[in-house]
Structure formats: C-alpha cells, structure tokens
XYZ file of C-alpha atoms in Angstrom:
360
model
C 35.953 10.366 -9.734
C 36.892 9.718 -6.089
C 35.987 13.316 -5.189
C 32.576 12.929 -6.876
C 31.825 9.707 -4.994
C 32.904 11.326 -1.724
C 30.553 14.279 -2.312
C 27.663 11.882 -3.005
C 28.502 9.970 0.174
C 28.460 13.162 2.261
C 25.151 14.183 0.682
C 23.539 10.851 1.625
C 24.925 11.065 5.183
C 23.533 14.601 5.486
C 20.106 13.464 4.322
C 20.062 10.548 6.754
C 21.069 12.786 9.641
C 18.243 15.198 8.858
C 15.770 12.369 8.301
C 16.198 11.225 11.896
C 14.853 14.583 13.117
C 11.449 14.119 11.482
C 8.865 13.516 14.185
C 5.165 14.215 14.412
C 4.314 17.226 16.549
C 7.458 19.255 15.842
C 6.361 21.838 13.272
C 8.246 25.113 12.888
C 6.822 28.551 12.132
C 9.085 28.646 9.070
C 7.376 25.526 7.647
C 3.877 26.932 8.146
C 4.773 30.364 6.753
C 6.411 28.977 3.599
C 4.440 30.247 0.581
C 5.726 28.015 -2.257
C 7.566 24.741 -2.529
C 11.224 25.679 -3.225
C 11.968 22.891 -5.734
C 8.713 23.248 -7.703
C 6.843 26.536 -7.428
C 3.892 25.030 -9.335
C 3.243 22.413 -6.618
C -0.131 22.771 -4.920
C 1.088 20.705 -1.936
C 4.121 18.681 -0.849
C 4.795 15.762 1.470
C 7.439 17.040 3.874
C 8.036 13.558 5.210
C 6.483 10.108 5.057
C 7.908 7.605 7.558
C 6.657 4.031 7.716
C 7.543 0.720 9.309
C 6.206 -2.788 8.673
C 6.756 -5.586 11.173
C 5.128 -8.795 12.411
C 3.329 -9.621 15.621
C 2.044 -12.963 16.904
C -1.108 -14.081 18.681
C -1.423 -17.615 20.088
C -5.014 -17.795 18.805
C -4.821 -16.040 15.426
C -1.173 -16.520 14.478
C 0.967 -13.915 12.693
C -0.184 -10.471 11.630
C 1.529 -7.833 9.513
C 1.540 -4.390 11.139
C 2.260 -1.213 9.175
C 2.653 2.137 10.902
C 2.731 5.123 8.548
C 3.149 8.827 9.371
C 2.700 11.845 7.090
C 3.406 15.551 7.256
C 1.925 17.457 4.308
C 2.155 21.145 3.447
C -0.749 22.760 1.562
C 0.458 25.608 -0.650
C -2.488 26.348 -2.905
C -6.247 25.874 -3.083
C -5.762 22.959 -5.516
C -3.925 21.087 -2.777
C -6.828 21.102 -0.325
C -7.888 17.637 -1.482
C -4.919 16.283 0.529
C -6.926 17.108 3.648
C -8.926 13.977 2.808
C -6.877 10.779 3.065
C -8.342 7.415 2.045
C -6.977 3.973 2.881
C -8.616 0.812 1.451
C -8.345 -2.398 3.499
C -9.412 -6.028 3.094
C -12.462 -7.625 4.740
C -14.618 -10.686 4.191
C -11.911 -13.320 4.473
C -12.993 -16.953 4.751
C -10.604 -17.930 7.553
C -9.043 -14.659 8.707
C -10.274 -11.692 10.685
C -10.881 -8.455 8.802
C -7.966 -6.066 8.428
C -7.987 -3.246 10.987
C -7.185 0.436 10.474
C -6.756 3.086 13.148
C -5.821 6.744 12.641
C -4.085 8.844 15.297
C -2.067 12.032 15.852
C -4.138 13.969 13.332
C -3.370 17.691 13.646
C -3.734 20.753 11.392
C -1.285 23.636 11.927
C -1.998 27.250 10.969
C -0.498 30.644 11.787
C -2.678 33.090 13.720
C -1.297 36.371 15.105
C 2.244 35.143 14.514
C 1.758 31.927 16.478
C 1.136 28.302 15.494
C -2.411 27.168 16.220
C -3.213 23.430 16.355
C -6.564 21.871 15.436
C -6.819 18.200 16.324
C -8.640 15.578 14.287
C -11.684 14.332 16.203
C -13.900 11.289 15.799
C -16.291 13.146 13.503
C -13.491 13.397 10.930
C -12.919 9.626 10.682
C -15.136 7.468 8.449
C -15.221 3.814 7.423
C -17.357 2.762 4.469
C -17.924 -0.509 2.620
C -16.732 -0.698 -0.992
C -17.796 -4.300 -1.616
C -17.795 -7.616 0.263
C -13.986 -7.795 0.208
C -12.977 -4.181 0.753
C -13.695 -1.247 3.024
C -12.232 2.234 3.021
C -11.060 4.284 5.999
C -11.135 8.043 5.420
C -10.064 11.046 7.447
C -11.045 14.658 6.813
C -8.568 16.980 8.493
C -10.115 20.039 10.203
C -9.484 23.739 9.543
C -7.342 23.184 6.449
C -6.605 26.084 4.121
C -3.824 27.335 1.886
C -0.690 27.487 4.023
C -1.762 24.764 6.469
C 0.381 21.819 7.481
C -1.362 18.558 8.309
C -0.025 15.527 10.161
C -1.498 12.117 10.814
C -0.571 8.514 11.437
C -2.325 5.262 10.697
C -1.810 1.656 11.763
C -2.895 -1.140 9.420
C -3.030 -4.665 10.903
C -3.647 -7.685 8.667
C -3.573 -11.431 9.260
C -3.151 -11.861 5.501
C 0.562 -12.633 5.235
C 0.312 -13.201 1.469
C -0.772 -9.671 0.521
C 2.102 -7.689 2.022
C 1.271 -3.944 1.919
C 2.921 -1.939 -0.867
C 4.878 1.194 -0.032
C 4.789 4.224 -2.318
C 7.610 6.768 -2.350
C 6.308 8.970 -5.154
C 2.999 10.831 -5.477
C 1.487 13.444 -7.790
C 2.979 16.096 -5.487
C 6.660 16.427 -4.515
C 8.090 14.517 -1.538
C 10.968 15.812 0.590
C 11.720 12.618 2.492
C 10.273 9.107 2.356
C 11.552 6.389 4.690
C 10.442 2.785 4.983
C 11.705 0.135 7.433
C 10.762 -3.525 7.085
C 11.476 -6.263 9.650
C 10.685 -9.786 8.427
C 11.120 -12.805 10.764
C 13.093 -15.735 9.372
C 9.916 -17.828 9.194
C 8.987 -15.879 6.052
C 10.774 -15.333 2.750
C 9.554 -12.358 0.727
C 10.952 -11.083 -2.543
C 11.206 -7.288 -2.658
C 10.316 -5.833 -6.058
C 11.160 -2.145 -6.499
C 10.069 0.150 -9.288
C 12.918 2.503 -10.271
C 15.268 1.016 -7.647
C 18.089 3.379 -8.640
C 16.093 6.171 -6.964
C 15.981 4.306 -3.617
C 18.771 4.022 -1.042
C 18.432 0.535 0.465
C 20.255 -1.251 3.266
C 19.727 -4.812 4.436
C 21.074 -6.782 7.378
C 20.222 -9.705 9.629
C 19.146 -8.723 13.141
C 17.727 -10.484 16.178
C 14.013 -10.237 16.871
C 11.578 -11.595 19.406
C 7.844 -12.049 19.818
C 5.778 -12.182 22.968
C 2.491 -14.030 23.186
C 0.084 -15.254 25.851
C 0.473 -18.817 27.128
C -2.902 -20.483 26.611
C -2.304 -22.853 29.521
C -1.142 -20.368 32.149
C -3.124 -17.350 33.373
C -1.411 -13.944 33.116
C 1.774 -15.415 31.661
C 3.457 -14.626 28.367
C 5.981 -16.606 26.376
C 8.780 -15.215 24.245
C 10.492 -16.652 21.174
C 13.694 -15.273 19.659
C 14.716 -15.508 16.007
C 16.808 -13.939 13.293
C 15.068 -11.511 10.966
C 15.772 -9.553 7.807
C 15.829 -5.823 8.517
C 15.576 -3.629 5.433
C 15.799 0.148 5.346
C 14.663 2.055 2.258
C 15.096 5.799 1.728
C 14.315 8.305 -1.005
C 14.756 12.074 -0.865
C 13.544 15.092 -2.837
C 11.295 13.104 -5.131
C 9.594 15.136 -7.874
C 5.876 14.859 -8.516
C 4.843 12.066 -10.878
C 2.714 13.658 -13.575
C 0.667 12.144 -16.369
C 2.418 12.015 -19.741
C 0.627 12.123 -23.131
C 2.112 8.865 -24.447
C 2.223 6.881 -21.181
C -0.804 4.599 -20.846
C 0.080 3.256 -17.366
C 1.820 5.821 -15.208
C 1.945 3.332 -12.290
C 4.794 1.517 -14.056
C 6.970 4.551 -13.353
C 5.968 5.330 -9.760
C 8.805 4.768 -7.266
C 7.565 2.031 -4.943
C 8.346 -1.293 -3.286
C 6.217 -4.439 -3.287
C 6.843 -7.726 -1.470
C 5.902 -11.128 -2.870
C 5.646 -14.038 -0.439
C 7.815 -16.885 -1.727
C 7.633 -19.407 1.123
C 7.134 -19.961 4.845
C 8.764 -22.428 7.204
C 7.597 -22.529 10.794
C 9.100 -24.526 13.634
C 8.736 -28.295 13.087
C 6.639 -27.691 9.948
C 7.500 -28.327 6.278
C 8.269 -25.546 3.831
C 5.135 -24.054 2.265
C 5.721 -22.663 -1.216
C 3.770 -19.621 -2.424
C 5.460 -18.030 -5.412
C 8.972 -19.339 -5.938
C 7.575 -21.427 -8.803
C 4.702 -20.880 -11.219
C 3.145 -24.037 -9.767
C 3.113 -22.366 -6.361
C 1.483 -19.234 -7.751
C -1.142 -21.239 -9.621
C -1.997 -23.427 -6.632
C -2.487 -20.421 -4.360
C -4.935 -18.545 -6.581
C -6.715 -21.383 -8.382
C -8.021 -22.942 -5.166
C -9.552 -19.639 -4.090
C -13.326 -19.442 -4.548
C -13.103 -15.850 -5.833
C -10.624 -16.745 -8.575
C -10.396 -20.407 -9.611
C -14.099 -21.162 -9.144
C -15.074 -18.084 -11.128
C -13.166 -19.332 -14.182
C -15.605 -22.246 -14.390
C -18.609 -19.933 -14.729
C -19.498 -19.848 -18.439
C -23.223 -20.464 -18.920
C -24.164 -16.802 -18.440
C -22.568 -15.802 -21.755
C -23.721 -18.729 -23.930
C -26.823 -17.090 -25.393
C -25.037 -13.834 -26.225
C -22.164 -15.738 -27.832
C -24.529 -17.654 -30.092
C -26.186 -14.408 -31.133
C -23.082 -12.335 -31.892
C -21.227 -15.194 -33.645
C -24.118 -16.154 -35.924
C -22.843 -16.400 -39.531
C -19.284 -15.538 -38.416
C -17.044 -18.427 -39.467
C -13.362 -17.445 -39.499
C -11.468 -17.644 -36.193
C -9.973 -14.179 -36.673
C -13.376 -12.575 -37.217
C -14.849 -14.421 -34.228
C -12.076 -13.122 -31.982
C -12.634 -9.596 -33.244
C -16.410 -9.763 -32.747
C -16.052 -11.109 -29.186
C -13.413 -8.539 -28.285
C -15.531 -5.599 -29.490
C -18.625 -6.999 -27.772
C -16.881 -7.246 -24.386
C -15.198 -3.888 -24.919
C -18.549 -2.174 -25.406
C -20.430 -4.093 -22.708
C -18.036 -4.178 -19.752
C -16.765 -1.248 -17.669
C -14.151 -1.029 -14.930
C -15.434 0.303 -11.600
C -11.933 1.604 -10.718
C -11.468 -1.050 -8.033
C -8.346 -3.196 -8.090
C -7.655 -6.752 -6.901
C -7.101 -10.121 -8.517
C -10.105 -11.635 -6.696
C -13.642 -10.960 -7.913
C -15.820 -8.773 -5.711
C -19.243 -10.030 -6.862
C -18.501 -12.851 -9.296
C -18.120 -12.799 -13.074
C -21.787 -13.644 -13.702
C -23.103 -10.685 -11.736
C -20.401 -8.410 -13.180
C -21.532 -9.468 -16.661
C -25.162 -8.753 -15.858
C -24.306 -5.351 -14.382
C -21.815 -4.517 -17.112
C -19.239 -3.408 -14.514
C -16.704 -4.963 -12.171
C -13.253 -4.734 -10.623
C -9.957 -5.675 -12.301
C -10.500 -9.413 -11.737
C-alpha cells in the first residue's frame, strides 16, 4: 500500500514539474508533426494545455473587479477538429450600476510545418469579432488564421468584470481530450466564496493563506497611488490527461458530469463596513435575486397569459387535469433559445409572445 501511494505521489510531482514548462510561444516540431492523439486515436483535436488564473483588482472609482486570464494550446488532428479554430466567449453587459464586462484576446498564433520548419501565422484584428446576443450578453469570437489538419493554435484572453457575484466558472473537461488543465485563484479576505467542484476526485487541489496587496490611485493627490495589504486565499487546482466528455444515450444532462469548478459568493466584509450576506442562507439568496428587476419583477407579470388560460381550462375541473393541460400547452408553445442565465433577457411577456426565451 505504501509503495502504491509513493508511486502516485511521484506521478503527481512529475506532472506538476512538466506543467510548469507550459508557456505560450514554445511549440516544438514534434508537437506540430504529431499525427494522432496518443491516448485516443479517434480524437479530432486535443487541448495540450489550458492555464488560467483569476484574481481581483481595485479601482478607487469603480471598486473591485474580477480578472481572469486564460491561455490555450490546441492541436488539430483531423478535419472534424477545425471548428476549434473558432473560439467564442460570452460576457455580460447592460448592468444597471456596473460597467460592461470587458474581453480582450492576445497572443493568437497558428503553427504549421512547411519545408521541415515551423511557420507562425498571427491572429490579426480581422479575426476578432464582438456581437450582441441580447441586452444582457455579448459574445467575443476569434477565428484563427491558416488552420488545417496538423496545426497547433494558441491564444489568450482576459475577462474583466465588476460583477463580484457571478464569479467565472472554470472548465477542465471538454468534448476533446485535455493533457493539462491548471487553474489558480487568489481571493482577498474581503470576500468569502464557496468552491463547488463537479467530480472533485479528478482534481488535485491545494489551498493556503498568502499575503496580497492592491494598488490604486489616490483621488486627492495627483500622480500618487496608495497600497493596501491583506491576507488572501490562494487555491491551486490541477487536472491531467482528461478524456473527452462524450454524450451518452441515457444521460439527459451531460453538464452534470463535466469536471469543473464554480464559486458561489457567500458574503463580503470590507473595512469598517458590516458583513453583507449573499448566499450563506436561503434568505440571502432570495433577497439577492428577488430585488432584481430581471427576476423578481418578472414574477409579478401575469396578465399576458390570462386569456389563454381561460380558453385552455374551459370545462376542465379537476386540479390534476388542469395541471396537465397547462403543462402541455406551455410545452408546445415555448422554446429555449439555447441561452443560459437566471435573469430574463427580454421579459416573460415578450418571451411568451415570441414563443422563445432563455433559461430564465
């Protein structure tokens, strides 16, 4: 038993040592020339590494922001994997009291072999797009240049959000294999988040308290910055050689099985301010969402369905039958537009009229 544990320990140490070598811009000829993914010859593409970090920054005018930096290196093996040359990242807009989220892509490069040498093609401005999904969401998209079977692509994005409640999720597992996935999270002591992992046994996690600091401009003094020091929770999450997550015939929600980490904001406590509860109690959860105009207010909208209800429930007396009639009516009338979110994007009345809407 001791020998087995020692072997596992050495394996983890070996993986960590190799993981530190993963950097954008250092692609080998061997990687580009590789014809099939060694652990799954059916794979059309594979993520060679995905390294991310989430941390906080502070602005004297706008307050705290959550910053996520995420880097990818992806190998395209087959024609079916070419869709990975297009990467899409949704981000929030249209806040009442916050600035829109911001997304910036950088270090986009495609690597190919020509005459025995690696040739780089850089992502230019023409390959970056930002489009509106609805009043609350936009989507940033990149289309990597000169991608074909055998190519390796790299890119990095930075997502900045003043929305401290909706902490960005991190996904370790995709529908293609992943060699290495690493995620670092630094959370100042002003915030308490609960980390919720799906399939945590597949993730190597470490946590410790470290010292952090923030610099910000002094609003009363020109060209002068102030600094504040604090303790913070530093979490490191790792997963290696993750197989592709594929649809199963009897699994109706494959997302329940995807290796990932989410963070739920429980409370905040800033200097000389009282504790603000978000989700440590059901009362905190309810208060947060029910006061929002795109959730609580929408629950009060009922008049739009009155006439249809009277029509479909005519001569239907038993409660069980009424429930069944209403359920089938909504099932046939409403359609999901494949957009997520627990806030409405156009309101329940308009969604009812259109017959389509987001999850909310």
